[in-house]
Coordinates of C-alpha atoms and ligand atoms in Angstrom, one line a residue:
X10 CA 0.0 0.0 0.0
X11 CA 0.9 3.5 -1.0
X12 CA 1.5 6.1 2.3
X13 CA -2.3 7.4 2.3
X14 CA -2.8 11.1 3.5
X15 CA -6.5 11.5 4.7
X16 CA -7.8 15.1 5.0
X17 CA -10.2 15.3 7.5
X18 CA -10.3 14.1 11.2
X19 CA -13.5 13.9 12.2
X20 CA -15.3 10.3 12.3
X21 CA -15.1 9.9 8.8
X22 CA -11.4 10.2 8.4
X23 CA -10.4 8.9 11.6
X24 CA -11.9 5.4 10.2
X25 CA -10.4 5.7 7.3
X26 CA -7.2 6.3 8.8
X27 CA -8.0 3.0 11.4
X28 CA -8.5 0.5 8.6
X29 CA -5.9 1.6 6.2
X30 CA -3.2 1.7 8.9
X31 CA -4.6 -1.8 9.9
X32 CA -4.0 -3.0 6.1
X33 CA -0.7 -2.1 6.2
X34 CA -0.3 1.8 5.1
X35 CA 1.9 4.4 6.6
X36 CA -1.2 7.1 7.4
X37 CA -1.3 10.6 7.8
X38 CA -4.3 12.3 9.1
X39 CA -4.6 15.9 8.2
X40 CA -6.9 18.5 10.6
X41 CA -7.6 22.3 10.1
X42 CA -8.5 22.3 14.3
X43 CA -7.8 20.2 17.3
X44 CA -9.1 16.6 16.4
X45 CA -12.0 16.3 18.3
X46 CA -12.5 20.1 18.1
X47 CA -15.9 22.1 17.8
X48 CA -15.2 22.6 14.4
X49 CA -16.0 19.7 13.3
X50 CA -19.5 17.6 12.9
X51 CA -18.6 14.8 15.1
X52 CA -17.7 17.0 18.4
X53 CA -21.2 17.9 19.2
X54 CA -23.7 15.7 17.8
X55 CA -26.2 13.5 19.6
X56 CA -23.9 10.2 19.5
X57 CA -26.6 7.8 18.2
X58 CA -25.7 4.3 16.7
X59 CA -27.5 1.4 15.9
X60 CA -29.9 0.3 14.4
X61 CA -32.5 2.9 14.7
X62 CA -32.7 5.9 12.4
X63 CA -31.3 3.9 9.5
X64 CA -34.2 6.3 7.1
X65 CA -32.9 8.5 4.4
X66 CA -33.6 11.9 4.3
X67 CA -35.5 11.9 0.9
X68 CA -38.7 10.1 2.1
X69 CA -42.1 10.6 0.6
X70 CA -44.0 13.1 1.9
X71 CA -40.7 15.2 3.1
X72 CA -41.4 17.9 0.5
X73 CA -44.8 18.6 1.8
X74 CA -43.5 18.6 5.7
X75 CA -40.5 20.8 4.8
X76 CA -43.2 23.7 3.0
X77 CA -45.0 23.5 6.2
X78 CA -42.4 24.0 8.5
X79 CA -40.8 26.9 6.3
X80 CA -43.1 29.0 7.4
X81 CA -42.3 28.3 11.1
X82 CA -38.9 29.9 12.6
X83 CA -39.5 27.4 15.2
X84 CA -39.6 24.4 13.1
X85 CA -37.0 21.5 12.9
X86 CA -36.2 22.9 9.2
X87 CA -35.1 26.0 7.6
X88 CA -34.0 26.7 4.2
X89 CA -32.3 30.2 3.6
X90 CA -33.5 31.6 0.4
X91 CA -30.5 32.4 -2.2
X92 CA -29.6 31.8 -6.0
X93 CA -26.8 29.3 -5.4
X94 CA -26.7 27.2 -8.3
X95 CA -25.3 24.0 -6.6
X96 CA -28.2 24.1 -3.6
X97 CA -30.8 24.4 -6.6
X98 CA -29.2 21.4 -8.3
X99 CA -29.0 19.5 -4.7
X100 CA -32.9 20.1 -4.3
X101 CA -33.5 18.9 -7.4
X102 CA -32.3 15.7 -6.7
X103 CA -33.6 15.1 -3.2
X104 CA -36.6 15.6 -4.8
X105 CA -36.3 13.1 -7.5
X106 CA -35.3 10.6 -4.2
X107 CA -38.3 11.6 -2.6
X108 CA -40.2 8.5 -3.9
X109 CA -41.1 4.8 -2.0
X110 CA -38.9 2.8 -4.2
X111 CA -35.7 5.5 -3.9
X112 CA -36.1 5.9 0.0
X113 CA -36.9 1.7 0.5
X114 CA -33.1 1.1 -1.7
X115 CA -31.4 3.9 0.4
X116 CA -32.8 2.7 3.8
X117 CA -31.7 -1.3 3.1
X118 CA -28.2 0.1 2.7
X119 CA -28.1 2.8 5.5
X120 CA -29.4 -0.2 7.6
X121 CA -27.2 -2.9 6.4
X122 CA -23.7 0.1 7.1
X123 CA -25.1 0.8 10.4
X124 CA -25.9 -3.0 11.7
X125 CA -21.8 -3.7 10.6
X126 CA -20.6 -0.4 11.8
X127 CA -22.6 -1.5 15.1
X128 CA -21.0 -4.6 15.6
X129 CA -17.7 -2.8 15.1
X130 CA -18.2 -0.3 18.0
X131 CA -19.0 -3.0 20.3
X132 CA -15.6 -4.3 19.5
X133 CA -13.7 -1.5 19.6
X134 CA -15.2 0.8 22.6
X135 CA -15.4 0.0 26.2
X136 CA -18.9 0.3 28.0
X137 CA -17.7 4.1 29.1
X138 CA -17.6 5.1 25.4
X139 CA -20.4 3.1 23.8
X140 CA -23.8 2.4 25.8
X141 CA -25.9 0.1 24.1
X142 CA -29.2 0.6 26.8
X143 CA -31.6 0.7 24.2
X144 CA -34.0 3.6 22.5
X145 CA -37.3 5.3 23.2
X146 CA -39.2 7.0 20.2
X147 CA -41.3 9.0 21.4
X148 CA -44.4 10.7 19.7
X149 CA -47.2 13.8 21.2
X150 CA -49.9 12.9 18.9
X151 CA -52.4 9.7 18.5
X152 CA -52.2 10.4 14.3
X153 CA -48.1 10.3 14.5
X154 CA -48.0 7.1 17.0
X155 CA -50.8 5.2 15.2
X156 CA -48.6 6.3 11.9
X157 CA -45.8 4.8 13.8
X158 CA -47.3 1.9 15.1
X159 CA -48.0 0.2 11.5
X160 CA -44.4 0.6 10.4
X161 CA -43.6 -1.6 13.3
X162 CA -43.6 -5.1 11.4
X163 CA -42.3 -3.9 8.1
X164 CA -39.2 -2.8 10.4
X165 CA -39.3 -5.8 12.2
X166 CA -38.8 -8.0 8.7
X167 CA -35.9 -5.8 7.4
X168 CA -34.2 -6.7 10.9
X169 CA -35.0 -4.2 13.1
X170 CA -36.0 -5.1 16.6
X171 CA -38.5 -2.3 16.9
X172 CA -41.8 -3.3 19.6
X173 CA -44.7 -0.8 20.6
X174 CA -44.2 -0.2 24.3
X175 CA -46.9 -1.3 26.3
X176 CA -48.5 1.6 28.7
X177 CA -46.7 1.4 32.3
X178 CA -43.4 0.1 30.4
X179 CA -42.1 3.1 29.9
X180 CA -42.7 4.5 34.0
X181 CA -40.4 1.3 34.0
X182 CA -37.9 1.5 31.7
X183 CA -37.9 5.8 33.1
X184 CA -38.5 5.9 36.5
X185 CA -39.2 9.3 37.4
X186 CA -39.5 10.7 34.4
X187 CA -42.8 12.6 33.2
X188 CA -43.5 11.9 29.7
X189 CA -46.6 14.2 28.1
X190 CA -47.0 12.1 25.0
X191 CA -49.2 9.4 23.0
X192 CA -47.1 6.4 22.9
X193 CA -43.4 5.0 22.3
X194 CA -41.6 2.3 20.5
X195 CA -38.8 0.6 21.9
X196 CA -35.7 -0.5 20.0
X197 CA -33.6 -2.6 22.0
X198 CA -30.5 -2.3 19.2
X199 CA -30.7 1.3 20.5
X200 CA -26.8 2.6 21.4
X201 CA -24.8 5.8 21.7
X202 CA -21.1 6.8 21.4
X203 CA -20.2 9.9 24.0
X204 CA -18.8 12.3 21.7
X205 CA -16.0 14.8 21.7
X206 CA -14.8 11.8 24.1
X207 CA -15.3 9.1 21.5
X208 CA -13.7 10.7 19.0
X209 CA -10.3 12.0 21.2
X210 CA -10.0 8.5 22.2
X211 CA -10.2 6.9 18.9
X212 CA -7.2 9.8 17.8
X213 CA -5.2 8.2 20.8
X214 CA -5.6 5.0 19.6
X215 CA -4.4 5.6 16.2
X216 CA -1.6 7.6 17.8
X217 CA -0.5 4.2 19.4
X218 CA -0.8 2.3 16.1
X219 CA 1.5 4.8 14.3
X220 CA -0.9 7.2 12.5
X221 CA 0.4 10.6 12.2
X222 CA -2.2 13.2 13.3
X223 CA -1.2 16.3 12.0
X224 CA -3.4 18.9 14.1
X225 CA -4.1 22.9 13.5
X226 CA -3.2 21.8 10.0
X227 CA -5.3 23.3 6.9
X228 CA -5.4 22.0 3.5
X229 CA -5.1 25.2 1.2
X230 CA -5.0 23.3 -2.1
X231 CA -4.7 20.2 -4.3
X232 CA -1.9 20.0 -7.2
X233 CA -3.2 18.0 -10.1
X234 CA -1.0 16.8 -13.1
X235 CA -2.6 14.4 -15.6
X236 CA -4.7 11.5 -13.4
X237 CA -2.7 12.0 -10.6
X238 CA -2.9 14.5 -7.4
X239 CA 1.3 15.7 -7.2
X240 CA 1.3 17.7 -4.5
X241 CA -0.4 18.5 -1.0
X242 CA -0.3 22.3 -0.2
X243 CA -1.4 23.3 3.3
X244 CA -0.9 25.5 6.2
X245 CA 2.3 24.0 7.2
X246 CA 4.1 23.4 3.9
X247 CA 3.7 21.3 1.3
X248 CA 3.3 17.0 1.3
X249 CA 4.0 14.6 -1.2
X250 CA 1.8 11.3 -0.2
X251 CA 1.1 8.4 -2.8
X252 CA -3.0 8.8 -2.2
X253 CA -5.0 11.4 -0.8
X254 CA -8.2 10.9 1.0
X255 CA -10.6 13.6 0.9
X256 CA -12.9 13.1 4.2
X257 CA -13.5 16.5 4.7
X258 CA -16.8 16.2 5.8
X259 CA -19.4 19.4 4.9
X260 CA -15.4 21.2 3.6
X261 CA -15.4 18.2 1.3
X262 CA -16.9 19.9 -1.9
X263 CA -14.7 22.9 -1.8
X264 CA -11.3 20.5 -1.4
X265 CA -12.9 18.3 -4.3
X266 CA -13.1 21.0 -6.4
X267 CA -9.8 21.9 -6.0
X268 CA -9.1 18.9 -8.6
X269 CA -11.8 19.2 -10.6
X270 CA -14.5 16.7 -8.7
X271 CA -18.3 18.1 -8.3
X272 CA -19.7 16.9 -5.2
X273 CA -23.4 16.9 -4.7
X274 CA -23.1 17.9 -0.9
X275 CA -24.9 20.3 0.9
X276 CA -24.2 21.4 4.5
X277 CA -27.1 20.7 6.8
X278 CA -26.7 22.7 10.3
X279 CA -27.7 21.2 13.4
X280 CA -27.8 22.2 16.8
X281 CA -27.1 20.7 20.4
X282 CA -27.6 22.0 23.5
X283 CA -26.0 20.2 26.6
X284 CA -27.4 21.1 30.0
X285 CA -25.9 20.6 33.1
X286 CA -27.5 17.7 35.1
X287 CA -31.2 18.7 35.0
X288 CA -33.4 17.1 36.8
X289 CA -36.1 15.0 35.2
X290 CA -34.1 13.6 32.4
X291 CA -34.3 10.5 31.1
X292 CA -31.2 7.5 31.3
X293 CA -31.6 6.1 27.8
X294 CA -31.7 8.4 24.4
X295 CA -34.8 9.1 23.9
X296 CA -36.0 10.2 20.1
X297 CA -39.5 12.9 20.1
X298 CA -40.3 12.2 16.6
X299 CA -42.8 14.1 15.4
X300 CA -40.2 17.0 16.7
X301 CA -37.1 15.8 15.5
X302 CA -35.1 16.1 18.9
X303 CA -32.7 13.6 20.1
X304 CA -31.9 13.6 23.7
X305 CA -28.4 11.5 24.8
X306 CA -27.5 11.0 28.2
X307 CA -24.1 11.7 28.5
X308 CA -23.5 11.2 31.9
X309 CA -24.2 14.2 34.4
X310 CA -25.0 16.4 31.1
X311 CA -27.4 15.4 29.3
X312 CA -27.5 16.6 25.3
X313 CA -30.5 17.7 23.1
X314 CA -29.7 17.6 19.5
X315 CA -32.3 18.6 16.4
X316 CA -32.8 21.1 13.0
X317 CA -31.9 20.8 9.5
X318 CA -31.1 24.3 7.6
X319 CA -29.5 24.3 4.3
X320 CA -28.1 27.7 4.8
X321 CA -24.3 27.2 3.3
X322 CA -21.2 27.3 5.0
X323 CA -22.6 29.1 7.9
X324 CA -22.5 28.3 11.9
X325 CA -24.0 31.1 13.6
X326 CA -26.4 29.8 16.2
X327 CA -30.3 30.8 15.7
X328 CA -31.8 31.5 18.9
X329 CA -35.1 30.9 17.5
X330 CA -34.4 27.5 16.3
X331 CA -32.5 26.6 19.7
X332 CA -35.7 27.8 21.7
X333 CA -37.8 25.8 18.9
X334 CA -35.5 22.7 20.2
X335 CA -36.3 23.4 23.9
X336 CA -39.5 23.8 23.0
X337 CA -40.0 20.5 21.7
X338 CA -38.1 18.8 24.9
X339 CA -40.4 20.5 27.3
X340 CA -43.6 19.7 25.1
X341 CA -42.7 16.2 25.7
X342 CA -41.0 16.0 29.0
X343 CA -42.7 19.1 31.0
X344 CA -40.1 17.6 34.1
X345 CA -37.3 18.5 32.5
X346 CA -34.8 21.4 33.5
X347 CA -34.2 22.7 30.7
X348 CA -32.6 26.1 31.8
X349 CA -29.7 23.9 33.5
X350 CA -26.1 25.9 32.5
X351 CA -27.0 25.3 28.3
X352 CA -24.1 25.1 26.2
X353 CA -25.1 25.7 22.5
X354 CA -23.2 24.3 19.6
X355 CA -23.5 24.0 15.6
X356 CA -22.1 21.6 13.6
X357 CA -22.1 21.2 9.8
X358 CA -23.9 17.8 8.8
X359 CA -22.5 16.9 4.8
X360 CA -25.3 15.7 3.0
X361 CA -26.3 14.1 -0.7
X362 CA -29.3 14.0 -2.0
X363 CA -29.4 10.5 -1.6
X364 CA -28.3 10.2 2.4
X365 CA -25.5 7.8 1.0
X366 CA -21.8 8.8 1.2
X367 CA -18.8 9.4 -1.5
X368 CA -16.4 6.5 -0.5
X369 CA -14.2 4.6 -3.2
X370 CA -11.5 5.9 -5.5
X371 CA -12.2 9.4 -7.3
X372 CA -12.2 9.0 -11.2
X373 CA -10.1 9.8 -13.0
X374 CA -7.8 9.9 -10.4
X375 CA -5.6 7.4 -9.6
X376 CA -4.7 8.4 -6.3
X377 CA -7.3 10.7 -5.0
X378 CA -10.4 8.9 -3.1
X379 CA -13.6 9.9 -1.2
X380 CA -14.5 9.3 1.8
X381 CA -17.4 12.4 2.7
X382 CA -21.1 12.6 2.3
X383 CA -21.7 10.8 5.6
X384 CA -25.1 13.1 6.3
X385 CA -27.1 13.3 9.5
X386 CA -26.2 9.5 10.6
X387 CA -22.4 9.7 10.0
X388 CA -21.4 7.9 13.7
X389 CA -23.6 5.0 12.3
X390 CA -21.6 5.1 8.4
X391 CA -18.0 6.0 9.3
X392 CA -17.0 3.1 10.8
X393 CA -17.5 0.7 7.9
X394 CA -17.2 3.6 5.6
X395 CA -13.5 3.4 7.0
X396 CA -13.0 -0.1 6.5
X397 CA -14.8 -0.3 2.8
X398 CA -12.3 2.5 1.4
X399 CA -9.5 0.8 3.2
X400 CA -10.1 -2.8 1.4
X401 CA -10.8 -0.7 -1.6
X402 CA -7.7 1.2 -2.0
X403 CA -6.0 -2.1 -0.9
X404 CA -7.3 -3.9 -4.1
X405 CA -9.3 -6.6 -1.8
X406 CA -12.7 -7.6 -2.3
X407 CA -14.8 -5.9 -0.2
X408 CA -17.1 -6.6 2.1
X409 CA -19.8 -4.4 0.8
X410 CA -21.1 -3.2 -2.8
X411 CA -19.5 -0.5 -3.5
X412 CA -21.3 0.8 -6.3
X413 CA -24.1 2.8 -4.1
X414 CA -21.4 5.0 -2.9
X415 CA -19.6 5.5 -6.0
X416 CA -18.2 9.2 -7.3
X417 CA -20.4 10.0 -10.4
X418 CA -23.5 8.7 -9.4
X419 CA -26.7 9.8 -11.0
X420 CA -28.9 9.9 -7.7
X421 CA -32.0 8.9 -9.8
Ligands
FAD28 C1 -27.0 18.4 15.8 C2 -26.4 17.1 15.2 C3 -26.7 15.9 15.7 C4 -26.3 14.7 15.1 N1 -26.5 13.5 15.7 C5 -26.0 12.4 15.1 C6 -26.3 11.1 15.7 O1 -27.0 11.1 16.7 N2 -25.8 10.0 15.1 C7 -25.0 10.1 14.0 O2 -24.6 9.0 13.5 N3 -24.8 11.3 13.4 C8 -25.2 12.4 13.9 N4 -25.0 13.6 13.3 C9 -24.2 13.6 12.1 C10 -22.7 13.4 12.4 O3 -22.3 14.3 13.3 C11 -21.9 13.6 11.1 O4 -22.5 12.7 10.1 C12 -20.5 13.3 11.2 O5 -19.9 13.9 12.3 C13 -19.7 13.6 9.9 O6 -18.4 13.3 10.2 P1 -17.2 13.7 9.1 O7 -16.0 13.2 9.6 O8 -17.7 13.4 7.8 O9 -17.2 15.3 9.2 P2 -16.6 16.2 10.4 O10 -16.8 15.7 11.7 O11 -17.1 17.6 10.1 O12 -15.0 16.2 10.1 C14 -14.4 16.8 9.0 C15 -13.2 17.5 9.4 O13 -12.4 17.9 8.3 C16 -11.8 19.1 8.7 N5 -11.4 19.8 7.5 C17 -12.2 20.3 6.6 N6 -11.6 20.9 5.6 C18 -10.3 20.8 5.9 C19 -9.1 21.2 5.3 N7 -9.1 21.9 4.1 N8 -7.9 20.9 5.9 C20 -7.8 20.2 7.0 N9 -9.0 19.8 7.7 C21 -10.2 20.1 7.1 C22 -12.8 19.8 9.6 O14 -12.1 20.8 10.4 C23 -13.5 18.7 10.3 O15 -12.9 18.5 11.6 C24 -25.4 14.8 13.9 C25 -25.1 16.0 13.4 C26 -25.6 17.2 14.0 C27 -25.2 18.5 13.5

């Protein structure tokens, strides 16, 4: 194997970095911030893995929610208005996904990465990082739990141990913890990662296995010549590696570009709030649906983490939408403390119109690959997203179809 820079250390590139070291390659891992840093996607997110949440984004029936809650500043959704070309070309083809048959092919294979990246978790993470404790979905209205309800088999069959909990089970499961809704499902598959933490340790361990990590290090540009990537400029002079990996996350189209690539990625910001051991919370994640809000335990914080804008490059912090967040916790858990010490963050999700990421070799190049794309569910993808590219660039079979993923894809 060829020394292999990867670009990028959150989740994404961290994998990447994992399995390619594991197979053999010298690895560099190259990082604008401090891996781990709030700059990055994976620092502040929700943490949830397993094998809940494996839908796409592009479902039916998302176009007609999303007009609806454009008109609400309070809504989980927010598109900023602007003439930008590449978001225009983006809509179009979350649109065209936007159909039974496109979101059912997108959800087997979201499903199938996140079962393997599951198993690969429990192998690698102790029970501090990784808590696998199960899932509460949670829904306010009778019309969105009886909705619910009937998807319950049909999840069941693709392999997903989803079960309507029965009333009183949840006072069990929750002790002490007032719950204003209509019903829940249970998934027992339900698990999270505690993130920066997850992340920082993961860095340490490829530290130990040799993996240079190359901090407070931006990539300023990409020198092409022919099929080949020649040169590395960044912040810090300039590198010479045999491949590059570009796992960039939401950065990743503006890198690609750099050599020539068009990405269909669009930065989704999300929010998070973590508050500072508030009373009334619950001890498992809990998902409120119909609201979009994920709550994580995270020990004595506990983290609340919802909204999709497409607004661009951009990671100012919306009050409006925060206080929509909060909203939607205290709808559903009036207990809750929700003023306790809040620490707001954004974070940059990178999104296709297909909810499936860019990993596999970059055509034409022959050493420049992809490893990006990895959306709203990216804790779930990256960790055999990692190991795919790795047995890729190392010319094994692999043990997934790459061809979903590919660079070039229609996203019909
Ligand atoms: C509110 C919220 C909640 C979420 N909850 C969940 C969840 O519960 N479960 C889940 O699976 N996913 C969740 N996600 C999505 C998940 O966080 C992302 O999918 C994932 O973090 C993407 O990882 P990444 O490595 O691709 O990108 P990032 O983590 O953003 O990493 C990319 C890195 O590349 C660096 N970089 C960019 N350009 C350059 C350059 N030119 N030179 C050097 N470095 C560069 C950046 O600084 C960054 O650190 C959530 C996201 C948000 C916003």
């Amino acid at each position: 194997m060829p020394d292999v820079l990867v670009v990028g250390g959150g989740v994404a590139g961290l994998f990447c970095a994992y399995y390619l070291r594991r197979a053999g390659a010298t690895v560099t891992v190259v990082e604008r911030g401090p891996i781990g840093g709030p700059q990055s996607c994976s620092h502040g997110n929700t943490g949830f893995v397993g094998t809940q949440g494996a839908a796409p984004l592009a479902e039916p029936g998302v176009p007609a929610l999303g007009l609806r809650w454009l008109l609400d500043p309070r809504s989980p959704f927010f598109i900023r208005p602007r003439p930008d070309p590449a978001l225009i070309a983006w809509l179009w083809r979350f649109r065209r996904r936007c159909t039974e048959r496109a979101a059912g092919e997108a959800f087997r294979v979201l499903l199938d990465m996140k079962q393997r990246s599951l198993a690969i978790l429990r192998e690698l993470c102790g029970d501090d990082t990784l808590t696998a404790r199960g899932m509460v979905i949670a829904f306010r209205t009778p019309q969105g739990f009886d909705r619910a309800r009937r998807t319950v088999s049909r999840a069941n069959a693709s392999g997903v141990p989803l079960r309507v909990l029965e009333p009183g089970e949840l006072s069990t499961l929750e002790p002490g913890v007032e719950f204003d809704i209509s019903g829940a499902l249970y998934n027992e598959e339900g698990a999270y990662l505690r993130v920066p933490e997850f992340v920082t340790e993961l860095a340490a361990t490829l530290a130990g296995m040799g993996v240079e990590l190359l901090e407070d290090t931006d990539v300023l540009d990409l020198e092409v010549a022919g099929r080949r990537v020649r040169q590395v400029r960044t912040s810090r002079g300039d590198l010479r590696p045999g491949t590059v990996v570009i796992a960039a996350g939401a950065w990743s189209a503006a890198l690609a570009r750099k050599a020539g690539l068009k990405l269909m990625l669009q930065p989704a910001k999300g929010y998070s709030v973590t508050l500072k051991s508030p009373g009334g919370a619950p001890r498992r994640p809990v998902l409120l649906s119909e609201g979009k809000v994920a709550i994580t335990p995270l020990g004595d914080r506990l983290r609340l983490g919802g909204t999709l804008e497409l607004s661009g490059m951009d990671t100012t912090i919306s009050r409006r939408r925060v206080d929509g967040i909060l909203r939607t916790v205290r709808d559903h858990l009036p207990a809750l403390d929700t003023t306790a010490t809040p620490q707001t963050w954004s974070g940059l999700r990178p999104c296709t119109p297909d909810s499936l990421p860019y990993i596999g070799r970059a055509e034409p190049y022959e050493n420049l690959a992809l490893a990006c794309g990895h959306g709203h569910i990216g804790l779930g993808l990256a960790p055999v997203g990692g190991k795919l590219l790795a047995q890729l660039l190392a010319g094994e079979t692999p043990d997934l179809d790459p061809a979903p993923f590919r660079y070039g894809r229609r996203f019909q």
